[in-house]
Short mmCIF file of C-alpha atoms and ligand atoms in Angstrom, two decimals:
data_model
loop_
_atom_site.label_atom_id
_atom_site.label_comp_id
_atom_site.label_asym_id
_atom_site.label_seq_id
_atom_site.Cartn_x
_atom_site.Cartn_y
_atom_site.Cartn_z
CA UNK Z 635 31.76 -34.22 33.57
CA UNK Z 636 28.77 -34.23 29.91
CA UNK Z 637 29.82 -36.77 26.94
CA UNK Z 638 28.87 -36.27 23.45
CA UNK Z 639 26.65 -39.62 24.44
CA UNK Z 640 24.97 -38.01 27.29
CA UNK Z 641 24.10 -34.84 25.12
CA UNK Z 642 22.78 -37.19 22.44
CA UNK Z 643 20.40 -38.90 25.26
CA UNK Z 644 18.71 -35.46 26.86
CA UNK Z 645 18.18 -34.42 23.23
CA UNK Z 646 16.44 -37.70 22.32
CA UNK Z 647 15.13 -37.65 25.26
CA UNK Z 648 13.60 -33.57 24.61
CA UNK Z 649 12.58 -35.05 21.41
CA UNK Z 650 10.06 -37.59 23.44
CA UNK Z 651 8.31 -35.26 25.41
CA UNK Z 652 7.68 -33.05 22.65
CA UNK Z 653 10.28 -30.47 22.31
CA UNK Z 654 11.35 -29.44 18.64
CA UNK Z 655 12.32 -26.21 18.82
CA UNK Z 656 15.03 -24.32 20.15
CA UNK Z 657 13.98 -20.69 21.56
CA UNK Z 658 16.90 -19.85 23.02
CA UNK Z 659 20.71 -20.43 24.24
CA UNK Z 660 19.98 -19.86 27.55
CA UNK Z 661 18.15 -21.90 29.69
CA UNK Z 662 14.91 -20.24 31.86
CA UNK Z 663 14.09 -20.77 35.48
CA UNK Z 664 10.42 -20.59 34.56
CA UNK Z 665 9.87 -21.69 37.89
CA UNK Z 666 11.34 -18.41 39.40
CA UNK Z 667 10.49 -16.08 36.85
CA UNK Z 668 9.48 -12.37 37.48
CA UNK Z 669 6.40 -11.34 37.90
CA UNK Z 670 5.17 -10.79 34.34
CA UNK Z 671 3.42 -7.28 35.11
CA UNK Z 672 7.33 -6.41 36.33
CA UNK Z 673 8.56 -7.16 32.88
CA UNK Z 674 7.69 -3.93 30.44
CA UNK Z 675 6.63 -5.11 26.69
CA UNK Z 676 9.22 -3.58 24.01
CA UNK Z 677 7.71 -0.97 22.19
CA UNK Z 678 6.23 -2.17 18.32
CA UNK Z 679 8.99 -1.43 16.21
CA UNK Z 680 6.35 -0.17 13.23
CA UNK Z 681 7.61 3.07 10.95
CA UNK Z 682 5.24 5.76 11.61
CA UNK Z 683 4.99 6.06 7.27
CA UNK Z 684 4.25 2.23 7.40
CA UNK Z 685 0.77 1.48 5.36
CA UNK Z 686 -2.68 0.67 7.38
CA UNK Z 687 -3.56 -2.16 5.31
CA UNK Z 688 -5.13 -3.90 8.41
CA UNK Z 689 -8.59 -4.60 7.83
CA UNK Z 690 -9.18 -4.65 12.10
CA UNK Z 691 -9.15 -0.87 11.25
CA UNK Z 692 -12.53 -1.16 9.51
CA UNK Z 693 -15.36 -0.75 11.38
CA UNK Z 694 -17.42 -4.55 11.27
CA UNK Z 695 -18.59 -5.69 8.01
CA UNK Z 696 -22.36 -5.46 8.43
CA UNK Z 697 -21.77 -1.67 9.24
CA UNK Z 698 -19.29 -1.56 5.79
CA UNK Z 699 -21.46 -3.02 4.09
CA UNK Z 700 -24.56 -0.94 4.76
CA UNK Z 701 -22.31 2.36 4.19
CA UNK Z 702 -21.48 0.90 0.76
CA UNK Z 703 -24.64 -0.52 -0.09
CA UNK Z 704 -25.53 3.31 0.74
CA UNK Z 705 -23.06 4.09 -1.65
CA UNK Z 706 -24.29 2.35 -4.55
CA UNK Z 707 -27.44 3.66 -4.11
CA UNK Z 708 -27.13 6.92 -4.75
CA UNK Z 709 -25.48 6.06 -8.30
CA UNK Z 710 -28.24 6.33 -10.40
CA UNK Z 711 -25.84 5.92 -13.85
CA UNK Z 712 -22.56 3.32 -14.90
CA UNK Z 713 -20.98 6.63 -14.81
CA UNK Z 714 -21.61 7.98 -11.20
CA UNK Z 715 -21.40 4.06 -9.78
CA UNK Z 716 -17.50 3.45 -11.56
CA UNK Z 717 -16.79 7.64 -9.90
CA UNK Z 718 -18.19 6.26 -6.59
CA UNK Z 719 -16.59 3.36 -6.20
CA UNK Z 720 -12.99 5.27 -7.12
CA UNK Z 721 -13.48 7.79 -4.23
CA UNK Z 722 -14.22 4.64 -2.09
CA UNK Z 723 -11.79 4.06 0.55
CA UNK Z 724 -12.96 1.35 2.70
CA UNK Z 725 -11.88 -1.63 1.12
CA UNK Z 726 -8.52 -2.91 2.22
CA UNK Z 727 -7.87 -4.78 -1.45
CA UNK Z 728 -7.90 -1.18 -2.90
CA UNK Z 729 -4.52 -0.25 -0.85
CA UNK Z 730 -2.88 -2.71 -3.19
CA UNK Z 731 -4.76 -3.03 -6.77
CA UNK Z 732 -3.37 -0.49 -9.28
CA UNK Z 733 -6.86 0.39 -10.55
CA UNK Z 734 -10.53 -0.50 -9.94
CA UNK Z 735 -11.65 -3.20 -12.05
CA UNK Z 736 -15.11 -2.32 -13.20
CA UNK Z 737 -16.23 -3.45 -15.97
CA UNK Z 738 -15.88 -4.08 -19.91
CA UNK Z 739 -18.23 -5.00 -22.87
CA UNK Z 740 -21.92 -3.40 -23.74
CA UNK Z 741 -23.64 -2.39 -20.75
CA UNK Z 742 -26.82 -2.28 -23.48
CA UNK Z 743 -26.10 -6.28 -24.28
CA UNK Z 744 -28.96 -8.66 -23.05
CA UNK Z 745 -26.35 -11.34 -20.89
CA UNK Z 746 -24.41 -9.48 -18.03
CA UNK Z 747 -21.93 -12.10 -16.90
CA UNK Z 748 -20.43 -12.14 -13.19
CA UNK Z 749 -17.17 -13.48 -12.51
CA UNK Z 750 -15.45 -13.39 -8.55
CA UNK Z 751 -12.13 -11.36 -8.93
CA UNK Z 752 -9.66 -9.84 -11.49
CA UNK Z 753 -6.29 -11.64 -11.53
CA UNK Z 754 -2.68 -10.07 -12.23
CA UNK Z 755 -3.53 -9.35 -16.06
CA UNK Z 756 -6.98 -7.36 -14.80
CA UNK Z 757 -5.28 -5.61 -12.63
CA UNK Z 758 -2.81 -4.23 -14.73
CA UNK Z 759 -5.52 -3.84 -17.36
CA UNK Z 760 -8.24 -2.60 -14.93
CA UNK Z 761 -10.28 -4.49 -17.34
CA UNK Z 762 -11.75 -7.57 -16.46
CA UNK Z 763 -10.78 -11.76 -17.98
CA UNK Z 764 -8.10 -10.34 -19.83
CA UNK Z 765 -6.01 -13.14 -19.14
CA UNK Z 766 -6.08 -16.39 -19.24
CA UNK Z 767 -8.93 -17.12 -18.14
CA UNK Z 768 -10.71 -14.51 -19.59
CA UNK Z 769 -9.26 -15.59 -22.65
CA UNK Z 770 -11.04 -19.04 -22.41
CA UNK Z 771 -14.39 -16.99 -21.39
CA UNK Z 772 -13.69 -15.27 -24.97
CA UNK Z 773 -13.57 -18.27 -27.37
CA UNK Z 774 -16.66 -20.06 -25.00
CA UNK Z 775 -18.39 -16.33 -25.71
CA UNK Z 776 -17.32 -16.83 -29.65
CA UNK Z 777 -18.34 -20.49 -29.56
CA UNK Z 778 -22.03 -19.81 -29.03
CA UNK Z 779 -21.82 -16.29 -31.16
CA UNK Z 780 -21.25 -13.68 -28.99
CA UNK Z 781 -18.13 -11.08 -27.92
CA UNK Z 782 -17.31 -8.50 -25.93
CA UNK Z 783 -19.93 -6.49 -28.09
CA UNK Z 784 -23.02 -7.97 -27.13
CA UNK Z 785 -22.30 -8.88 -23.29
CA UNK Z 786 -21.54 -7.35 -20.37
CA UNK Z 787 -19.01 -8.41 -17.91
CA UNK Z 788 -17.89 -7.21 -14.24
CA UNK Z 789 -17.34 -9.35 -11.01
CA UNK Z 790 -18.63 -9.49 -7.79
CA UNK Z 791 -14.88 -8.08 -6.39
CA UNK Z 792 -13.83 -5.18 -8.32
CA UNK Z 793 -9.99 -5.11 -6.77
CA UNK Z 794 -7.24 -7.39 -7.11
CA UNK Z 795 -6.88 -9.89 -3.46
CA UNK Z 796 -2.95 -9.78 -2.82
CA UNK Z 797 -1.48 -12.86 -4.27
CA UNK Z 798 -4.92 -13.78 -6.68
CA UNK Z 799 -5.82 -15.37 -3.37
CA UNK Z 800 -9.73 -16.24 -2.79
CA UNK Z 801 -11.66 -12.71 -1.53
CA UNK Z 802 -12.92 -13.38 1.32
CA UNK Z 803 -16.33 -13.46 2.76
CA UNK Z 804 -15.81 -10.24 4.46
CA UNK Z 805 -15.07 -8.75 1.61
CA UNK Z 806 -17.64 -9.56 -0.63
CA UNK Z 807 -19.86 -8.97 1.90
CA UNK Z 808 -18.28 -4.86 1.97
CA UNK Z 809 -18.90 -4.84 -1.89
CA UNK Z 810 -21.30 -6.41 -2.78
CA UNK Z 811 -23.66 -3.48 -2.60
CA UNK Z 812 -21.27 -2.24 -5.68
CA UNK Z 813 -22.13 -4.99 -7.65
CA UNK Z 814 -26.01 -5.61 -7.03
CA UNK Z 815 -26.30 -1.90 -7.52
CA UNK Z 816 -24.32 -3.11 -11.31
CA UNK Z 817 -26.95 -4.97 -11.81
CA UNK Z 818 -29.38 -3.24 -11.24
CA UNK Z 819 -28.44 0.06 -13.45
CA UNK Z 820 -27.45 -2.58 -16.21
CA UNK Z 821 -30.69 -4.59 -16.36
CA UNK Z 822 -29.56 -7.23 -18.25
CA UNK Z 823 -32.48 -9.68 -19.41
CA UNK Z 824 -30.20 -12.84 -18.48
CA UNK Z 825 -27.44 -13.05 -15.40
CA UNK Z 826 -24.14 -15.81 -16.37
CA UNK Z 827 -22.84 -16.15 -13.02
CA UNK Z 828 -19.67 -17.68 -12.83
CA UNK Z 829 -18.25 -20.07 -10.67
CA UNK Z 830 -19.52 -20.17 -6.80
CA UNK Z 831 -18.28 -17.07 -5.52
CA UNK Z 832 -20.81 -15.13 -7.85
CA UNK Z 833 -23.79 -17.95 -6.73
CA UNK Z 834 -23.42 -17.26 -3.23
CA UNK Z 835 -22.78 -13.56 -3.38
CA UNK Z 836 -25.57 -12.89 -5.58
CA UNK Z 837 -27.79 -15.59 -4.92
CA UNK Z 838 -26.79 -17.10 -1.83
CA UNK Z 839 -26.54 -20.13 -2.55
CA UNK Z 840 -23.86 -21.87 -0.58
CA UNK Z 841 -23.63 -25.73 -1.88
CA UNK Z 842 -20.80 -24.94 -3.96
CA UNK Z 843 -20.81 -24.80 -8.04
CA UNK Z 844 -20.82 -28.35 -8.78
CA UNK Z 845 -24.09 -28.67 -7.44
CA UNK Z 846 -26.05 -24.49 -8.40
CA UNK Z 847 -24.20 -24.68 -12.46
CA UNK Z 848 -26.59 -25.92 -14.86
CA UNK Z 849 -29.64 -24.57 -13.32
CA UNK Z 850 -31.99 -21.19 -13.72
CA UNK Z 851 -31.72 -19.48 -10.71
CA UNK Z 852 -33.76 -16.00 -10.06
CA UNK Z 853 -31.72 -12.83 -8.78
CA UNK Z 854 -33.59 -10.54 -6.70
CA UNK Z 855 -32.72 -7.50 -4.78
CA UNK Z 856 -35.52 -5.33 -4.56
CA UNK Z 857 -38.16 -4.50 -7.10
CA UNK Z 858 -35.19 -5.96 -9.55
CA UNK Z 859 -35.47 -9.85 -10.58
CA UNK Z 860 -33.85 -11.22 -13.73
CA UNK Z 861 -33.29 -15.23 -14.73
CA UNK Z 862 -29.63 -16.43 -13.93
CA UNK Z 863 -27.66 -19.05 -15.08
CA UNK Z 864 -24.62 -20.70 -13.10
CA UNK Z 865 -21.66 -22.48 -15.11
CA UNK Z 866 -17.97 -23.34 -13.80
CA UNK Z 867 -15.58 -20.58 -13.14
CA UNK Z 868 -13.41 -20.46 -16.57
CA UNK Z 869 -10.12 -20.29 -13.85
CA UNK Z 870 -11.76 -23.68 -12.98
CA UNK Z 871 -11.53 -25.48 -16.45
CA UNK Z 872 -8.13 -24.87 -17.20
CA UNK Z 873 -7.52 -26.50 -14.55
CA UNK Z 874 -10.05 -29.03 -15.23
CA UNK Z 875 -10.59 -29.44 -18.53
CA UNK Z 876 -12.92 -32.21 -18.11
CA UNK Z 877 -15.66 -30.00 -17.27
CA UNK Z 878 -15.22 -27.62 -20.91
CA UNK Z 879 -17.82 -30.08 -22.04
CA UNK Z 880 -20.77 -29.15 -19.26
CA UNK Z 881 -19.76 -25.83 -19.63
CA UNK Z 882 -20.06 -25.01 -22.97
CA UNK Z 883 -23.43 -27.20 -22.88
CA UNK Z 884 -24.10 -23.98 -19.95
CA UNK Z 885 -23.57 -21.63 -22.85
CA UNK Z 886 -25.37 -22.73 -25.18
CA UNK Z 887 -28.43 -23.33 -22.86
CA UNK Z 888 -28.15 -19.36 -22.24
CA UNK Z 889 -27.60 -18.15 -25.24
CA UNK Z 890 -30.89 -20.65 -26.85
CA UNK Z 891 -32.92 -18.98 -23.80
CA UNK Z 892 -31.72 -15.50 -24.98
CA UNK Z 893 -32.07 -16.08 -29.10
CA UNK Z 894 -35.63 -17.30 -28.30
CA UNK Z 895 -36.58 -13.57 -26.08
N1 LIG Q 620 -11.58 -14.36 -12.46
C1 LIG Q 620 -12.37 -13.60 -12.54
O1 LIG Q 620 -13.32 -14.04 -11.84
N2 LIG Q 620 -12.29 -12.28 -12.75
C2 LIG Q 620 -11.61 -11.71 -13.48
O2 LIG Q 620 -11.68 -10.51 -14.15
C3 LIG Q 620 -10.86 -12.88 -14.15
C4 LIG Q 620 -10.21 -13.59 -13.22
#
């Protein structure tokens, strides 16, 4: 007869053998189990009406980004680009986002700022940088004599990733042709890239923003060549306020360069 102490001893022995989870109440004799082929798998229980957001249903990223590049290239104006993006259904992020976050500010401005991806507030309003990090961005712009009447603002990714997660490399690769066309149509004098995602998508440097910030870079895409400056993303500055000083110096550098031209 099993005693309480012998059951405990068996449990301890299981634990030392690495068994830390109970998966069923009935013991299974695995040495005498039926052939796998004889045991049909239950049919997947997916409701016919369940929305399919699976990125797996998309073609491979390289071919999709060729498709976005073709679509973006056809846009001759910002309105056409916005319309092309609104009609584009090849990005799973669009299914979970409330709005396309295209741009804000003055498209005739000499400075274009590019961030990473919209957050919750941006998604609600359909405008970039209108949440907490947008508030900080506005303050930083104000400190160098700028506001949304004389800057133009957009993002690498124009639909909010669920739960504000970082956009994946595939999502960025898929959507980069849109922001590249956006930049070509605006053709600002200077691009200010906020955060590592913008620098890596548009310049191709993946060193991390701490190493690339505070430096003049060159954005190149076909015939387009624009001086670009990298700085910290305002969301990072909210978490690391000690870096605000360096970011303010970056904004001053950019503002001075624009004032000289
Ligand atoms: N962060 C970004 O990169 N872009 C926004 O529009 C908002 C937050």
